[in-house]
Short mmCIF file of C-alpha atoms and ligand atoms in Angstrom, two decimals:
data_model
loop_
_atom_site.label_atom_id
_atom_site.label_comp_id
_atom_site.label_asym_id
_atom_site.label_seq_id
_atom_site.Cartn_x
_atom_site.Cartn_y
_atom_site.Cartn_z
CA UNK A 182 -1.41 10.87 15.38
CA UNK A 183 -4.66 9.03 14.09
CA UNK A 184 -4.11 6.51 11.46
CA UNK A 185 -6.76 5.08 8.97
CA UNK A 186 -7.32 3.64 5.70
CA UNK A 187 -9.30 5.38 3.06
CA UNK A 188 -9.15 3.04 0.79
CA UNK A 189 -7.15 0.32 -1.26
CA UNK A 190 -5.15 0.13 -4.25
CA UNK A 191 -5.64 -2.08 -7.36
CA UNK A 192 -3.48 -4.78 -5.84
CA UNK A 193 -5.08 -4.26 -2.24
CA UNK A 194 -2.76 -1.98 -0.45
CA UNK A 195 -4.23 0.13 1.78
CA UNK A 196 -4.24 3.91 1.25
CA UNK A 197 -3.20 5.46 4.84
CA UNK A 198 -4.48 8.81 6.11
CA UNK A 199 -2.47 10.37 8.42
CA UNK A 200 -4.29 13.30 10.77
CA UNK A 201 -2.57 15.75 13.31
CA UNK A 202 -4.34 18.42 15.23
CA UNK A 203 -3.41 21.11 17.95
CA UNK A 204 -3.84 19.57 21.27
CA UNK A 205 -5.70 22.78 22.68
CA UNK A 206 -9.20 24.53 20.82
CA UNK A 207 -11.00 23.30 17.58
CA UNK A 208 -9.59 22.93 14.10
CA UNK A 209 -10.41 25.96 11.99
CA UNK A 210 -9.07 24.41 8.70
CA UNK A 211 -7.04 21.50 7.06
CA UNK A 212 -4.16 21.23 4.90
CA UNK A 213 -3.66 18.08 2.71
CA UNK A 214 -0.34 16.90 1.91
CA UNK A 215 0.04 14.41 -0.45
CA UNK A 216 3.15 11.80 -1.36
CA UNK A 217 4.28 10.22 -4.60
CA UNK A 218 0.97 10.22 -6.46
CA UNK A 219 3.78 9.13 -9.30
CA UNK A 220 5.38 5.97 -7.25
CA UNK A 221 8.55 6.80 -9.06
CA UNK A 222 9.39 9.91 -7.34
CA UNK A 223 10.00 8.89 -3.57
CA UNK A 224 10.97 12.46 -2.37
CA UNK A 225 7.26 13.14 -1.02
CA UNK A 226 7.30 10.09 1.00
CA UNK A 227 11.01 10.94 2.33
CA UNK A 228 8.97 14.63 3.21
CA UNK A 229 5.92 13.86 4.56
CA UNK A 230 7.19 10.67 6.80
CA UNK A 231 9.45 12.73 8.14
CA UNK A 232 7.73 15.72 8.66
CA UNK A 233 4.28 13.54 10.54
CA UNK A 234 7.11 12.10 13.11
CA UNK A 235 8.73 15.63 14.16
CA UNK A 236 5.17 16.93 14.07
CA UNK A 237 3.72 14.00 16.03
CA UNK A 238 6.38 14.95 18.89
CA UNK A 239 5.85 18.43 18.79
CA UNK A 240 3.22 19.73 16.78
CA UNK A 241 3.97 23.50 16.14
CA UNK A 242 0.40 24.82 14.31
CA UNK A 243 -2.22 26.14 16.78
CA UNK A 244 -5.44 26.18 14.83
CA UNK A 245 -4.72 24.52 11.58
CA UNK A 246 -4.88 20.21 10.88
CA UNK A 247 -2.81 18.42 8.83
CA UNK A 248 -4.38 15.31 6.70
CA UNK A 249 -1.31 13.25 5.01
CA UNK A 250 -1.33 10.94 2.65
CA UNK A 251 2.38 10.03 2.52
CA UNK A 252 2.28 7.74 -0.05
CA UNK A 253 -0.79 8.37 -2.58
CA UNK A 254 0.42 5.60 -5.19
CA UNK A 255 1.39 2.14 -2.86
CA UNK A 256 1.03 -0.45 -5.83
CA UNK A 257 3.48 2.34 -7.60
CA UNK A 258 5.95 2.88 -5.19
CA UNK A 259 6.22 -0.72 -4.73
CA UNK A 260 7.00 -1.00 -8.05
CA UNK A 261 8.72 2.07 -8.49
CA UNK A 262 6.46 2.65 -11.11
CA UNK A 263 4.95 6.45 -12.18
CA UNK A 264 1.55 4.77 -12.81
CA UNK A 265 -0.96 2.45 -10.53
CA UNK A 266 -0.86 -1.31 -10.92
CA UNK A 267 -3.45 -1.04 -13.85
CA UNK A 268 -1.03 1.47 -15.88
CA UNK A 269 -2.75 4.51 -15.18
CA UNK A 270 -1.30 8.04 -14.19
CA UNK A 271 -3.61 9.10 -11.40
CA UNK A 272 -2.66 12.62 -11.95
CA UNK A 273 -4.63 12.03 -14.93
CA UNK A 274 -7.39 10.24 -13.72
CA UNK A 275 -9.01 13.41 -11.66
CA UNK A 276 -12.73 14.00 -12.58
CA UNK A 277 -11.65 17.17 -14.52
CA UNK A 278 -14.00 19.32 -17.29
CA UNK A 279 -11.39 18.98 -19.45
CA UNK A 280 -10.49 15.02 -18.70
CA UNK A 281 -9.91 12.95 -22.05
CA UNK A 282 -8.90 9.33 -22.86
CA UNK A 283 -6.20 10.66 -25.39
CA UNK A 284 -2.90 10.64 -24.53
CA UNK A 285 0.78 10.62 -26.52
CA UNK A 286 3.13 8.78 -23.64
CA UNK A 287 2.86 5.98 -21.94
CA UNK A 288 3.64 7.09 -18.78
CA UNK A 289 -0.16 9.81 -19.06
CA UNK A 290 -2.29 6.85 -19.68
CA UNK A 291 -5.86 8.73 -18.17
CA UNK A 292 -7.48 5.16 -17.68
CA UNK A 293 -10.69 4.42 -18.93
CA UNK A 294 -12.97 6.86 -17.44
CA UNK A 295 -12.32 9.63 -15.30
CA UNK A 296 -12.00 8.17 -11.22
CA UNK A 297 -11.40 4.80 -12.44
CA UNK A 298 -8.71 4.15 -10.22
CA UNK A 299 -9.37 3.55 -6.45
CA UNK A 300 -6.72 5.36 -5.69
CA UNK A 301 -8.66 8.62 -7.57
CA UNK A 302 -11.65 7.77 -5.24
CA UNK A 303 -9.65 7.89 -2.32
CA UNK A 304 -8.10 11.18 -3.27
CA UNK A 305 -11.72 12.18 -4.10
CA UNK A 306 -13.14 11.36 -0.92
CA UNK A 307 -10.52 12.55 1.51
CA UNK A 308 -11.35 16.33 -0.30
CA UNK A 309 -14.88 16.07 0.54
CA UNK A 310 -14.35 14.83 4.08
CA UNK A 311 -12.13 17.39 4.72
CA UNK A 312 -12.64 20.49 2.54
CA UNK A 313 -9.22 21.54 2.42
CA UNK A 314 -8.09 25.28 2.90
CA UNK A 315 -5.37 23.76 0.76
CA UNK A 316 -3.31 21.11 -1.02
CA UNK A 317 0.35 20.31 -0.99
CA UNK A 318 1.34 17.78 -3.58
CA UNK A 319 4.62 16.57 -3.49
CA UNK A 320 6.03 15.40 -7.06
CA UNK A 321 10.02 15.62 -8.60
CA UNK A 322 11.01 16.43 -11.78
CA UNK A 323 14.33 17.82 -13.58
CA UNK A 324 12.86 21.20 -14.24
CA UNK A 325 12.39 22.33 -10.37
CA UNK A 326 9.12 24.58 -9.35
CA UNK A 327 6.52 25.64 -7.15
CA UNK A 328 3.78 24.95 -9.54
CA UNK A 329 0.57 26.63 -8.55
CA UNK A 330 -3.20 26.16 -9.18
CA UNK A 331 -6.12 28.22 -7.76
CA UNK A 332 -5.74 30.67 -5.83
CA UNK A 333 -2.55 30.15 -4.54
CA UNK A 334 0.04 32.99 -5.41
CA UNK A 335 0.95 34.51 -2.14
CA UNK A 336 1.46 30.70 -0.65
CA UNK A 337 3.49 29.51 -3.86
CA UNK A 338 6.04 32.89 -3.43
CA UNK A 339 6.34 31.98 0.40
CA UNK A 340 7.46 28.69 -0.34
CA UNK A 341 9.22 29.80 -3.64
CA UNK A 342 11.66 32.04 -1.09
CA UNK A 343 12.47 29.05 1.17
CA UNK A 344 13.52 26.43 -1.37
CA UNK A 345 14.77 29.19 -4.22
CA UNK A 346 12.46 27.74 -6.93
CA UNK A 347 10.31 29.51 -9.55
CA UNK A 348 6.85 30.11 -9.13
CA UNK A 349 4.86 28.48 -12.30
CA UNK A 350 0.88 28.73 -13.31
CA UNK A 351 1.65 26.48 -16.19
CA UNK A 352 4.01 23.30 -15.76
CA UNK A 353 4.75 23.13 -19.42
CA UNK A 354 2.49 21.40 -21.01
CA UNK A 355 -1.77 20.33 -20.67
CA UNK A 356 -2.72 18.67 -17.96
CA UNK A 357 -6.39 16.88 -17.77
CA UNK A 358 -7.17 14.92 -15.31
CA UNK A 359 -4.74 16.43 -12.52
CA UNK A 360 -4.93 17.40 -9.14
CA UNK A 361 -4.03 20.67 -10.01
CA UNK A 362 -6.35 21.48 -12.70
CA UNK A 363 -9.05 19.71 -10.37
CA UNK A 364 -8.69 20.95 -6.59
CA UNK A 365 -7.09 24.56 -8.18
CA UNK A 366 -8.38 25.67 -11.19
CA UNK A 367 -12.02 23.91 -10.56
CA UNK A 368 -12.88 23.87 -7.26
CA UNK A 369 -10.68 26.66 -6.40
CA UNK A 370 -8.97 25.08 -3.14
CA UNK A 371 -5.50 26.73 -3.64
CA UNK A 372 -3.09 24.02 -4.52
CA UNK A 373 0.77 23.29 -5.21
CA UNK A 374 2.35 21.22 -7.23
CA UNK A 375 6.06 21.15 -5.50
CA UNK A 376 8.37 19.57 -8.17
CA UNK A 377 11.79 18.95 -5.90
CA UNK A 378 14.68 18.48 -8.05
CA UNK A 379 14.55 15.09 -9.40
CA UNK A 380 17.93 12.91 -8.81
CA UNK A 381 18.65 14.73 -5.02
CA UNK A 382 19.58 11.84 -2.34
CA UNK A 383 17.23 12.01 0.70
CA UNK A 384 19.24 13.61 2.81
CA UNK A 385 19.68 16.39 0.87
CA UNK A 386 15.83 16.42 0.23
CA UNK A 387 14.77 16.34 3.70
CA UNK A 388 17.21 19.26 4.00
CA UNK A 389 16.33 21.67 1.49
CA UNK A 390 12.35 20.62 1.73
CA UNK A 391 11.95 20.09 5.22
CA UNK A 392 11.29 23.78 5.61
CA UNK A 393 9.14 23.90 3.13
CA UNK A 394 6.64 21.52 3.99
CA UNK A 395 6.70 23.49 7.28
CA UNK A 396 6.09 26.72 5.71
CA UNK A 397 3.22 25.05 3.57
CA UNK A 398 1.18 24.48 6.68
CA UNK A 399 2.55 27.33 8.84
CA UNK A 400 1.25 29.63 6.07
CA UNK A 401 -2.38 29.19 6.75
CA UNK A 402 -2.26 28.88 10.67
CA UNK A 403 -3.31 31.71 12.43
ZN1 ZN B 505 5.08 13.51 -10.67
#
């Protein structure tokens, strides 16, 4: 497994990038898996951890890479808060047509301008490096779902069947700023939003999800 930074947080933390790739012939494509964009929901650091040591020991895709940021929020997760250490939800913060400074809860502050954050520009520059065939990001919430942007049906239904969750296009309400309305609907990289049940202990996570952060990747392998 190579480790690097690809950048720091508000408060100086580095951002780590996490790559695995088969042992034998190129990589054809990547998948990005992302961790707790919202510091407050640990479950996609619980995942991805996890899933980079099994993989690590015995790395099961034969043409396909995996890029992981476990943990795409540090100053947050620190402080266990949903936003970055200036206040800002970086699932907000995304370069989007739609972006807008306007916002009704605290918690979707935008920021200032649209890639603000450092974290953003991380985020931002990990896509370009590695062009993505496609983008797992792992979020929790009370109303459960494999929420889908871009092209991404036929992967949201396979990992819809091995976690029992509905398949969304819309989470509910608008979104500016996000990954999904970014990567998906813009630039067309099929992407998920996976929204584990919110209040689940880890073990119970790493259970149910394990499988499908497997599936995610084993999906596009060929
Ligand atoms: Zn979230």
């Amino acid at each position: 497994m190579e480790s690097s930074a690809v950048g720091y947080t508000v408060q100086g933390r580095p951002i780590e990038l996490q790559t695995l790739s088969p042992r034998a012939g190129p990589v054809r494509r990547w998948v990005l898996l992302l961790g707790s964009v919202h510091g407050d929901e640990p479950e996609g650091v619980w995942l991805l951890d996890s899933a980079m040591r099994e993989w690590a020991d015995d790395y099961l895709f034969r043409s396909t890479g995996v890029a992981a940021v476990v943990c795409a929020n540090p100053d947050g997760r620190r402080a266990r808060t949903r936003w970055n250490a200036s206040g800002v939800d970086l699932n907000r913060n995304l370069p989007t047509r739609d972006w807008t400074a306007s916002y009704r809860h605290k918690g979707n502050n935008p920021g200032p301008a649209p890639s603000s954050e450092p974290e953003t520009r991380a985020l931002l520059a990990t896509i370009e490096r590695f062009q993505p065939a496609a983008i797992l990001s792992i979020h929790s919430m009370r109303r459960y779902q494999v929420n889908i942007n871009g092209p991404a049906l036929e992967w949201g239904r396979r990992l819809a069947q091995v976690c029992d969750y509905p398949v969304t296009e819309d989470i509910g309400y608008p979104c500016p700023g996000s990954l999904g309305t970014y990567a998906g609907a813009e630039l067309q990289i099929p992407t998920i939003t996976l929204e584990v049940q919110r209040g689940l202990r880890r073990s119970d996570v790493l259970k149910i999800h394990s499988p499908v952060v497997q599936a995610a990747v084993a999906f596009w392998d060929e």
